[in-house]
Every structure is written in C-alpha cells, then in structure tokens.
Amino acid sequence: MNPHHHPVDSLFGCPVCNSRLKNPVTLSCGYTVCKHCLPSQLSTGIAGGTMSTQEQRTFICPVTACQQRAHLFGRDREIHVDTVIDALISAQSYDISRMQQRWPMVKKRRIERNMDDGDDRHDHLLECPKCSNIFSDPITTHCGHVFCKVCLMKLAIQGEPCIKCHNPLPRFNHFLNQAAVNRILQQMLHNSVSSASSASSSSSSPLIAVPQQPMPVFVTGLVILPRQHARLPIYAPAHIRMFREAVFGDRQQGKLYLATVHRGRPSMAHYGTVVEIVSIETPHASHALDHGMVLDVVGCERFTASDAAAATTGMSYDISMLTAFCSSIPTDNNIMRDDERVDEIRRFLSEIAHHPPPAIEWGTLWFDTMERIHGHLPPRHAPVEDQLWWTAIVLPVSATERYSLLCIVPLDARLSLVLSWTRQLREQWSSQHQ
C-alpha cells in the first residue's frame, strides 16, 4: 500500500492558512489544522487560566468548510498534536531531504512522484495501535492518538483509557455519533488499492461467517427479530462481563454488534439474532459501565447456535460467558410479491391503523407508536421478508410465537405463520366485540 498517493503540499496543507501543516491538531470534525491556526483563546487563554469551563470545552471551528460550527474540544486543558499526521509529515520531509541531498538538481515534484512509486517504508504509521491492522475509519482522540473507530468503541465499552498515554477517553456514544473520521488519513486510505478492494469484498458478507471456532454470545430475556428496535438493561456484574465478552465489531462499517440468544428453557435457545448497538445509556450520567447500562439495539440478521458452553464466575452460578458455534441464516430472496397473503396481512394492518374495531380503540395510537419505534411499514414493493419482520414485530403475540418465527427458514412458511396470527387476532377481537 502506498500512503503517499497525493502530493505532499495538497495532502498536508492546512485548510485555514493554506500552508504546510505545522504542529497539526485534528479537531472533532475531522479537519486537521496548524496549532497556531486555532482560535486565540485556545492557544493563549488556556495557558493564562482566564477561560471559563464552557470556553475550555467548546469553540468555533476555524475551518470555513466545516459544517459543525461549535466543537467539543475535550476534557483536557492541553492541546495535543496529532501524533500520526505529525509523524507522516516528518517522515516525508526526511525522505525529500535525503533525495535532495543525493540529487540536488532534481525538482521537488519529481521527488514526490518517485515517493509515489511503491515507497511503503512508513506503512507502520497507518497501523492501529489497538488491533495492529491498517486503520479503518481512523479517529484522532483528544489526546492526539489515532485508532480505528471500532477499536475506540471497544475501549470505551471495556472502560479502558487510551492505550498510548493512559488518558481517559470519551464515552461510547461520542465515538458512535459525534466523532468524525480523520479526513487526511481517510483520504490516504481511500486511495489505497488494498483498502478499497478489502472494503468492496466485505461489504455484502454476513456478520457471522462460517463457524470455525466458538464465539461469545449474549443471553437475554427477549426474543429479538431482525429490524426490531429493543432496549436491553444490563446491571448484574455477570451480565456486564458477558456483554463485554460478547461484543464484536465490523471494521469496515464502523459498528459494534452482539450475537443475542433467548434464555431458553431448559437450555439455551438455538436460534438468535445479531443486533447492532445503536447507543448506550448509563445511570446518573456516568461514563463508567461498571454500574450498569441500557443498550439500544436493532436486529440485523438471524443465526444458529450449537454446542454452547458456559463459564461461571467464582462461587456464583450466574453465567458470565457463553460460547457457541454460530453461523448466519441467509436472507430468503424468494420474491413472492404477488402473493395474496401479503395483501391480506397489509389490509389487516391498515384496518387497525385507520379503522380499528371497537374492541381495540387504541389501534391508531398503537400503530403510530410502533412506527415511531420501529420505523414505517415497508412499502408494498419492498422485499416480502422485510414486510414480514415488521409485521411480526408490531403484532401483540407472545415471545414463544416470535421465537417460532425466528426458527423457520423458508419464507413461505413464515408468511403462512404471520398470516395465521392476523386471522387469530381478527377472530379474537371480533368475539370480544360481540
């Protein structure tokens, strides 16, 4: 991989002063500027101790192209240089200086072109210190170190500080929703042939590959279906340990997931759902997850789990880790869009939403609430599988019935089951009215 694909002056130019970056500082919006180009109160006020607490935490971005005007600069009072970009600039300057000493008459542009021709000596600078892989969605922390987005989210979940300087890191939701990728490093990776081919090859792959070794799974009291939004409270110490063991990431998508299985009886359920972690709430605005949390998740894909093995903690019999051989269940691509059963199901939903029978006067409110939580009902031309999952999520059926749907692989059989639910509910409400 050649990270020096663009000319030095354009790649490492400051967007504020248009000069070569000097003491580069990467902001929370992903832009990197010279330290002396930061607002004056950041470079002078902090040292003088004249800034208020709010002024120390926020400032107006000096980059005119930035769409996020007000920035959270971080908890630290000290401004830290981006260590990776600073090292890349120093390395390139050193290489150019050496080549000019060897060939004084060679033009600078020719030197830069020569550096583009397969010079991989500084590739180690683009490796994440956490996972030792080439950066994926690189984010510069407030302490000036760079990690993959997924690696930072994992560090936040584990409650660990920056592994380079041991300074505390922001909470999980900051990295998930607020922190922007480092624009310079992302551009370097985007122009790398190996990075682009890796991203294209993994974009459509399932979250759980063919089982080769057991992976940690997360046991919950809920049956979660694909497309379903759910909240998972986690407060018991063993449950927190299970969560931290089971969380896994997709580096290309920059997201974290859990392979969730229902707490079956008498043994663990053999079908589960991979869920994406949308946000994490902690009690009393605490950053630490050791005192419990509530996960907001959304179902992504089904999987099967077999040969589960549990490990208990000390004298307690609470499960703290559960591993199983897991494999994804592929999505059924059978079209079936002209099936009359789909139209009957949609008519039932429409009746409840717009003309609810007297037995369910809450119909309109219920339907609106379901759409706020789980999104709008997929349109008629959408894949039948998506329409079925949405219907199964919002219908008032038991967890046992939901799990039976989760276990059925053929789309035709799932369609028949959901249709039977709507007919049973219609008969039940009609008999109540009579």
PDB file of N, CA, C and O in Angstrom, residues 36 40 53 65 76 80 93 118 185 227 261 273 290 312 315 335 355 362 420:
ATOM      1  N   HIS A  36      -1.201  26.881  15.589  1.00  0.00           N
ATOM      2  CA  HIS A  36      -1.309  28.335  15.701  1.00  0.00           C
ATOM      3  C   HIS A  36      -2.519  28.885  14.953  1.00  0.00           C
ATOM      4  O   HIS A  36      -2.825  30.080  15.073  1.00  0.00           O
ATOM      5  N   SER A  40      -7.729  32.008  19.129  1.00  0.00           N
ATOM      6  CA  SER A  40      -6.714  32.559  20.031  1.00  0.00           C
ATOM      7  C   SER A  40      -6.962  32.183  21.478  1.00  0.00           C
ATOM      8  O   SER A  40      -6.015  31.982  22.247  1.00  0.00           O
ATOM      9  N   THR A  53     -15.185  27.394  32.238  1.00  0.00           N
ATOM     10  CA  THR A  53     -15.259  25.952  31.979  1.00  0.00           C
ATOM     11  C   THR A  53     -15.869  25.680  30.618  1.00  0.00           C
ATOM     12  O   THR A  53     -15.397  24.825  29.864  1.00  0.00           O
ATOM     13  N   ALA A  65     -14.961  25.467   5.671  1.00  0.00           N
ATOM     14  CA  ALA A  65     -15.733  24.414   5.012  1.00  0.00           C
ATOM     15  C   ALA A  65     -16.454  23.504   5.991  1.00  0.00           C
ATOM     16  O   ALA A  65     -17.292  22.693   5.595  1.00  0.00           O
ATOM     17  N   ASP A  76      -9.425  17.695  28.243  1.00  0.00           N
ATOM     18  CA  ASP A  76      -8.076  18.128  28.578  1.00  0.00           C
ATOM     19  C   ASP A  76      -7.915  19.635  28.394  1.00  0.00           C
ATOM     20  O   ASP A  76      -8.467  20.227  27.468  1.00  0.00           O
ATOM     21  N   HIS A  80      -3.292  18.777  22.115  1.00  0.00           N
ATOM     22  CA  HIS A  80      -2.353  17.733  21.725  1.00  0.00           C
ATOM     23  C   HIS A  80      -2.210  17.664  20.206  1.00  0.00           C
ATOM     24  O   HIS A  80      -3.204  17.717  19.468  1.00  0.00           O
ATOM     25  N   SER A  93       9.166  14.650   5.001  1.00  0.00           N
ATOM     26  CA  SER A  93      10.180  15.716   4.924  1.00  0.00           C
ATOM     27  C   SER A  93      11.584  15.121   4.957  1.00  0.00           C
ATOM     28  O   SER A  93      12.481  15.571   4.246  1.00  0.00           O
ATOM     29  N   GLY A 118       5.605   3.131  -4.988  1.00  0.00           N
ATOM     30  CA  GLY A 118       5.768   1.939  -4.185  1.00  0.00           C
ATOM     31  C   GLY A 118       6.607   2.098  -2.941  1.00  0.00           C
ATOM     32  O   GLY A 118       7.146   1.123  -2.445  1.00  0.00           O
ATOM     33  N   LEU A 185      -6.174  11.125   6.921  1.00  0.00           N
ATOM     34  CA  LEU A 185      -5.880   9.691   6.912  1.00  0.00           C
ATOM     35  C   LEU A 185      -6.910   8.917   6.111  1.00  0.00           C
ATOM     36  O   LEU A 185      -6.561   7.954   5.416  1.00  0.00           O
ATOM     37  N   ARG A 227     -34.757  -6.292  12.244  1.00  0.00           N
ATOM     38  CA  ARG A 227     -35.397  -4.983  12.075  1.00  0.00           C
ATOM     39  C   ARG A 227     -36.014  -4.452  13.362  1.00  0.00           C
ATOM     40  O   ARG A 227     -36.460  -3.302  13.399  1.00  0.00           O
ATOM     41  N   VAL A 261     -29.007 -14.445  22.056  1.00  0.00           N
ATOM     42  CA  VAL A 261     -29.852 -15.635  22.072  1.00  0.00           C
ATOM     43  C   VAL A 261     -30.815 -15.515  23.247  1.00  0.00           C
ATOM     44  O   VAL A 261     -30.500 -14.911  24.280  1.00  0.00           O
ATOM     45  N   THR A 273     -30.387 -13.677  17.087  1.00  0.00           N
ATOM     46  CA  THR A 273     -30.329 -12.540  16.171  1.00  0.00           C
ATOM     47  C   THR A 273     -29.109 -11.690  16.489  1.00  0.00           C
ATOM     48  O   THR A 273     -28.866 -11.359  17.660  1.00  0.00           O
ATOM     49  N   ASP A 290     -19.485   0.050  34.589  1.00  0.00           N
ATOM     50  CA  ASP A 290     -19.433  -0.966  35.639  1.00  0.00           C
ATOM     51  C   ASP A 290     -20.669  -0.954  36.530  1.00  0.00           C
ATOM     52  O   ASP A 290     -20.957  -1.939  37.207  1.00  0.00           O
ATOM     53  N   THR A 312     -18.899 -20.142  34.565  1.00  0.00           N
ATOM     54  CA  THR A 312     -19.466 -19.439  35.703  1.00  0.00           C
ATOM     55  C   THR A 312     -18.398 -18.653  36.432  1.00  0.00           C
ATOM     56  O   THR A 312     -17.202 -18.847  36.212  1.00  0.00           O
ATOM     57  N   MET A 315     -17.922 -18.382  43.059  1.00  0.00           N
ATOM     58  CA  MET A 315     -18.907 -19.164  43.800  1.00  0.00           C
ATOM     59  C   MET A 315     -20.310 -18.970  43.259  1.00  0.00           C
ATOM     60  O   MET A 315     -21.242 -19.631  43.691  1.00  0.00           O
ATOM     61  N   ILE A 335     -39.046 -13.926  -4.270  1.00  0.00           N
ATOM     62  CA  ILE A 335     -39.775 -12.680  -4.497  1.00  0.00           C
ATOM     63  C   ILE A 335     -41.152 -12.721  -3.831  1.00  0.00           C
ATOM     64  O   ILE A 335     -41.424 -12.016  -2.878  1.00  0.00           O
ATOM     65  N   HIS A 355     -58.961   2.269  10.778  1.00  0.00           N
ATOM     66  CA  HIS A 355     -60.359   1.992  11.139  1.00  0.00           C
ATOM     67  C   HIS A 355     -60.399   0.853  12.152  1.00  0.00           C
ATOM     68  O   HIS A 355     -60.904  -0.238  11.858  1.00  0.00           O
ATOM     69  N   TRP A 362     -57.578   1.520  20.857  1.00  0.00           N
ATOM     70  CA  TRP A 362     -56.220   2.039  20.899  1.00  0.00           C
ATOM     71  C   TRP A 362     -55.474   1.804  19.604  1.00  0.00           C
ATOM     72  O   TRP A 362     -54.274   2.081  19.502  1.00  0.00           O
ATOM     73  N   SER A 420     -51.498 -16.440   9.852  1.00  0.00           N
ATOM     74  CA  SER A 420     -52.343 -17.104  10.855  1.00  0.00           C
ATOM     75  C   SER A 420     -52.481 -16.252  12.111  1.00  0.00           C
ATOM     76  O   SER A 420     -53.533 -16.228  12.749  1.00  0.00           O
TER      77      SER A 420
END
